[in-house]
DNA sequence: CTAGGGTTAG
């Protein structure tokens, strides 16, 4: 297995072998030639003192070579050394330093990404009265680009114009690059448009800039424009365009571009192959990418890293590790990027042994100075459930980045410790979009929907722009709240802020509107979706299920099949639920059978649950029981619970007791079942049994989940709990409740006491019933909204039969549309009738 | 002298 393959092969041994390669020897003994073979600072120091003794230190060409040798080493120390040589030379020779020396130094600082130092050297050069040349600026701009020193870059651009260098093509190309990297694509374009001469680099730089600034489509268009205009692309151009196609995830376009380039006869080098592999993988064509990879004669490090990281990203950790094996077999030496992917793969598999092995490799090879590696290790330890190890790395980090904090937060949440996550979030020095997204999605997962929305608002006040990940969480929270006004606002917000809707976000919106009872908006979004995957279709089918529209659900399902989308188990849950809510027994049976016979999907326990529900609701109690007995797997408490619920509806006490017995055998702690059983006894008037179950519940310390309903008024969600007299609005609510009861009673309502659990006198029962949360919410809706406006209520439990018939009469006497979403489906009450046809 | 591939967290 891949799990054990890492340890024997990746050792410090391989890297040490490489480090001790012999230096090439030469017989040329001239000072400049000696410098050519000088590879490190120790050797250079020796030569420097040798030159000083020989008096060569006043010889400009030697000093120039000495400095450029240092700067090419590209380390901080070597640059400090170079600067000292230059300063010494300047003192000894009355400012005799040459421009070439300064250019060398600027280039060196640029190479180690010390842009500020480079700018400083440039200023010193000006102060000495030395005029820069056309070579100075590209180095300088590249330094500014690397450290995103935009202010300095703008000043350099000013300098360029002042000194009359703006006509130079190389400098203009550097400017395009600089502006594009700063995200100033408009300014980059302005430079490009102002050029009299352009070469392939100018075009390529601009194309790459567009792609980097998020305009991949424009980048590809620019490429076609370039070819039309007569500029021949080279392999670098090809890499840029292909990576733009990868960003678009547009395989067709990518292949068209390749064909086009092929016709032009552009040379395909390894770099192009690397970008091709990347594009195929990003477009999901893993097989094509792998074939291309296998055809590579020599597998270079980058193509291996590309394929590995893409596999890890796609959740294919095992495939990634197989590539690692192959690399090691072919003696490709892994680098830190390879290790990064390996750590991620280990994290994904939860393979702590391999993760620790990577950690050891990191320490042995001195890679722990690289933040990304440490961040990946934090993530890995967290995913393996080793919080302490993760924290130890975090605490030991000298340069914690936002990613370090975010990894810690995500780790805590994954391990169920939301409190610690929240604490870290509040104490981190600077939070970014990902931090907020992580916490918001955690709140949604913890069912804290109101809090999630609230945090989203706070986030906006902090000036952080939401993206589609944020909106998926927010839409989902809104769906659970069933707040339609909020839903509409969210939809408008996405449009206004031009947040790109991918499949996931669109699906979340369909689901949100469906849960808020706005089926037409849900379907409008669904129909506009360009690409639909199984989840998208499932959301649409779920929308129908919530309305109880079984036939429409089946129609959508058939359309999905016609479009060639493979169904999965989840779609069938939605479908069977829709059939159940719609009372489509025959269709439900057929679909259930077709799962295995047509679609080769073995029904899971949830599907049996749906079927028991479907048959039970229709009163086919014996058939439901037979189905349970025929199940290939042992029925669980949920299955028996479904049967129990049906027994309640049809007042079948005998079978209810049988089902409850089975649940007890399963030693289930599901107190919900016990509550349900006590409900059944209550509705059958068996008060002594109710008392017995209640006692059992009490011993377990369980409590009945309180009924709670919410209603959205002017964008604010108000929540009411059953029997809660302490609500601040109660003063206004009580008279309205009394009036409602009077008018509904006059219209013929007879309170249905079977839903009251406690064995109290009739009058008391009626009072408790009148304080059910959905009635409180309805009353609040009536006093807070204008005449004729629909009233939308969301309830956490199933609506009771008394409230159901009550709502029907309220809709009639007050001439209002009332929409109640319970934990199962929607009930549209209009003119005294409910959309569920009293079947739910 | 200018442009280009692989890099962690939601």
PDB file of C-alpha atoms in Angstrom, chain A residues 118-216:
ATOM      1  CA  UNK A 118      16.311  47.626  -4.548  1.00  0.00           C
ATOM      2  CA  UNK A 119      14.428  50.904  -4.523  1.00  0.00           C
ATOM      3  CA  UNK A 120      16.801  52.206  -1.875  1.00  0.00           C
ATOM      4  CA  UNK A 121      19.816  51.351  -4.020  1.00  0.00           C
ATOM      5  CA  UNK A 122      18.140  53.130  -6.932  1.00  0.00           C
ATOM      6  CA  UNK A 123      17.674  56.282  -4.843  1.00  0.00           C
ATOM      7  CA  UNK A 124      21.304  56.151  -3.762  1.00  0.00           C
ATOM      8  CA  UNK A 125      22.316  55.895  -7.394  1.00  0.00           C
ATOM      9  CA  UNK A 126      20.294  59.006  -8.224  1.00  0.00           C
ATOM     10  CA  UNK A 127      21.753  60.909  -5.277  1.00  0.00           C
ATOM     11  CA  UNK A 128      25.239  60.223  -6.597  1.00  0.00           C
ATOM     12  CA  UNK A 129      24.271  61.831  -9.875  1.00  0.00           C
ATOM     13  CA  UNK A 130      24.544  58.594 -11.830  1.00  0.00           C
ATOM     14  CA  UNK A 131      21.924  58.345 -14.559  1.00  0.00           C
ATOM     15  CA  UNK A 132      20.079  55.040 -14.825  1.00  0.00           C
ATOM     16  CA  UNK A 133      19.991  53.258 -18.164  1.00  0.00           C
ATOM     17  CA  UNK A 134      17.425  51.110 -19.886  1.00  0.00           C
ATOM     18  CA  UNK A 135      18.658  48.034 -17.995  1.00  0.00           C
ATOM     19  CA  UNK A 136      18.046  49.575 -14.582  1.00  0.00           C
ATOM     20  CA  UNK A 137      14.267  49.802 -14.863  1.00  0.00           C
ATOM     21  CA  UNK A 138      13.255  46.236 -15.714  1.00  0.00           C
ATOM     22  CA  UNK A 139      15.215  45.009 -12.654  1.00  0.00           C
ATOM     23  CA  UNK A 140      13.729  47.697 -10.492  1.00  0.00           C
ATOM     24  CA  UNK A 141      10.183  47.015 -11.639  1.00  0.00           C
ATOM     25  CA  UNK A 142      10.562  43.308 -11.168  1.00  0.00           C
ATOM     26  CA  UNK A 143      11.720  44.018  -7.590  1.00  0.00           C
ATOM     27  CA  UNK A 144       8.649  46.169  -6.953  1.00  0.00           C
ATOM     28  CA  UNK A 145       6.428  43.486  -8.481  1.00  0.00           C
ATOM     29  CA  UNK A 146       7.794  40.734  -6.274  1.00  0.00           C
ATOM     30  CA  UNK A 147       7.065  42.542  -3.021  1.00  0.00           C
ATOM     31  CA  UNK A 148       3.900  44.166  -4.419  1.00  0.00           C
ATOM     32  CA  UNK A 149       5.390  47.559  -3.621  1.00  0.00           C
ATOM     33  CA  UNK A 150       2.819  49.346  -5.737  1.00  0.00           C
ATOM     34  CA  UNK A 151       3.512  52.867  -4.435  1.00  0.00           C
ATOM     35  CA  UNK A 152       7.200  52.525  -5.272  1.00  0.00           C
ATOM     36  CA  UNK A 153       6.320  51.074  -8.665  1.00  0.00           C
ATOM     37  CA  UNK A 154       4.142  54.047  -9.505  1.00  0.00           C
ATOM     38  CA  UNK A 155       7.060  56.361  -8.644  1.00  0.00           C
ATOM     39  CA  UNK A 156       9.389  54.327 -10.808  1.00  0.00           C
ATOM     40  CA  UNK A 157       6.921  54.741 -13.673  1.00  0.00           C
ATOM     41  CA  UNK A 158       7.112  58.507 -13.063  1.00  0.00           C
ATOM     42  CA  UNK A 159      10.904  58.346 -13.208  1.00  0.00           C
ATOM     43  CA  UNK A 160      10.755  56.440 -16.474  1.00  0.00           C
ATOM     44  CA  UNK A 161       8.617  59.097 -18.112  1.00  0.00           C
ATOM     45  CA  UNK A 162      10.711  61.942 -16.686  1.00  0.00           C
ATOM     46  CA  UNK A 163      13.902  60.445 -18.080  1.00  0.00           C
ATOM     47  CA  UNK A 164      12.361  59.665 -21.420  1.00  0.00           C
ATOM     48  CA  UNK A 165      12.501  55.891 -21.319  1.00  0.00           C
ATOM     49  CA  UNK A 166       8.824  55.264 -21.973  1.00  0.00           C
ATOM     50  CA  UNK A 167       9.485  54.337 -25.591  1.00  0.00           C
ATOM     51  CA  UNK A 168      11.631  51.350 -24.638  1.00  0.00           C
ATOM     52  CA  UNK A 169       9.892  48.075 -25.344  1.00  0.00           C
ATOM     53  CA  UNK A 170      11.592  46.111 -22.571  1.00  0.00           C
ATOM     54  CA  UNK A 171      10.691  48.729 -19.999  1.00  0.00           C
ATOM     55  CA  UNK A 172       7.091  48.854 -21.229  1.00  0.00           C
ATOM     56  CA  UNK A 173       6.861  45.089 -21.015  1.00  0.00           C
ATOM     57  CA  UNK A 174       8.097  45.275 -17.432  1.00  0.00           C
ATOM     58  CA  UNK A 175       5.506  47.936 -16.689  1.00  0.00           C
ATOM     59  CA  UNK A 176       2.705  45.747 -18.084  1.00  0.00           C
ATOM     60  CA  UNK A 177       3.914  42.954 -15.874  1.00  0.00           C
ATOM     61  CA  UNK A 178       4.123  45.196 -12.839  1.00  0.00           C
ATOM     62  CA  UNK A 179       0.626  46.633 -13.234  1.00  0.00           C
ATOM     63  CA  UNK A 180      -0.939  43.256 -13.962  1.00  0.00           C
ATOM     64  CA  UNK A 181       0.632  41.763 -10.850  1.00  0.00           C
ATOM     65  CA  UNK A 182      -0.731  44.638  -8.766  1.00  0.00           C
ATOM     66  CA  UNK A 183      -4.182  43.806 -10.088  1.00  0.00           C
ATOM     67  CA  UNK A 184      -4.240  47.044 -12.105  1.00  0.00           C
ATOM     68  CA  UNK A 185      -5.142  45.397 -15.375  1.00  0.00           C
ATOM     69  CA  UNK A 186      -6.608  48.630 -16.782  1.00  0.00           C
ATOM     70  CA  UNK A 187      -3.292  50.436 -16.300  1.00  0.00           C
ATOM     71  CA  UNK A 188      -1.428  47.478 -17.772  1.00  0.00           C
ATOM     72  CA  UNK A 189      -3.658  47.692 -20.818  1.00  0.00           C
ATOM     73  CA  UNK A 190      -3.027  51.439 -21.041  1.00  0.00           C
ATOM     74  CA  UNK A 191       0.732  50.849 -21.228  1.00  0.00           C
ATOM     75  CA  UNK A 192       0.191  48.157 -23.850  1.00  0.00           C
ATOM     76  CA  UNK A 193      -2.078  50.392 -25.955  1.00  0.00           C
ATOM     77  CA  UNK A 194       0.439  53.230 -25.797  1.00  0.00           C
ATOM     78  CA  UNK A 195       3.280  51.153 -27.215  1.00  0.00           C
ATOM     79  CA  UNK A 196       4.473  51.829 -30.770  1.00  0.00           C
ATOM     80  CA  UNK A 197       6.350  48.544 -31.018  1.00  0.00           C
ATOM     81  CA  UNK A 198       5.168  45.307 -29.446  1.00  0.00           C
ATOM     82  CA  UNK A 199       6.709  41.901 -29.466  1.00  0.00           C
ATOM     83  CA  UNK A 200       5.530  38.468 -28.414  1.00  0.00           C
ATOM     84  CA  UNK A 201       6.567  39.212 -24.826  1.00  0.00           C
ATOM     85  CA  UNK A 202       4.288  42.260 -24.683  1.00  0.00           C
ATOM     86  CA  UNK A 203       1.332  40.184 -25.812  1.00  0.00           C
ATOM     87  CA  UNK A 204       2.167  37.231 -23.622  1.00  0.00           C
ATOM     88  CA  UNK A 205       2.607  39.417 -20.555  1.00  0.00           C
ATOM     89  CA  UNK A 206      -0.756  41.067 -21.114  1.00  0.00           C
ATOM     90  CA  UNK A 207      -2.495  37.727 -21.752  1.00  0.00           C
ATOM     91  CA  UNK A 208      -1.020  36.334 -18.581  1.00  0.00           C
ATOM     92  CA  UNK A 209      -2.017  39.490 -16.703  1.00  0.00           C
ATOM     93  CA  UNK A 210      -5.642  39.199 -17.781  1.00  0.00           C
ATOM     94  CA  UNK A 211      -5.738  35.571 -16.695  1.00  0.00           C
ATOM     95  CA  UNK A 212      -4.154  36.412 -13.349  1.00  0.00           C
ATOM     96  CA  UNK A 213      -6.623  39.232 -12.673  1.00  0.00           C
ATOM     97  CA  UNK A 214      -9.530  36.873 -13.158  1.00  0.00           C
ATOM     98  CA  UNK A 215     -10.286  37.657 -16.792  1.00  0.00           C
ATOM     99  CA  UNK A 216      -9.365  34.301 -18.268  1.00  0.00           C
TER     100      UNK A 216
END
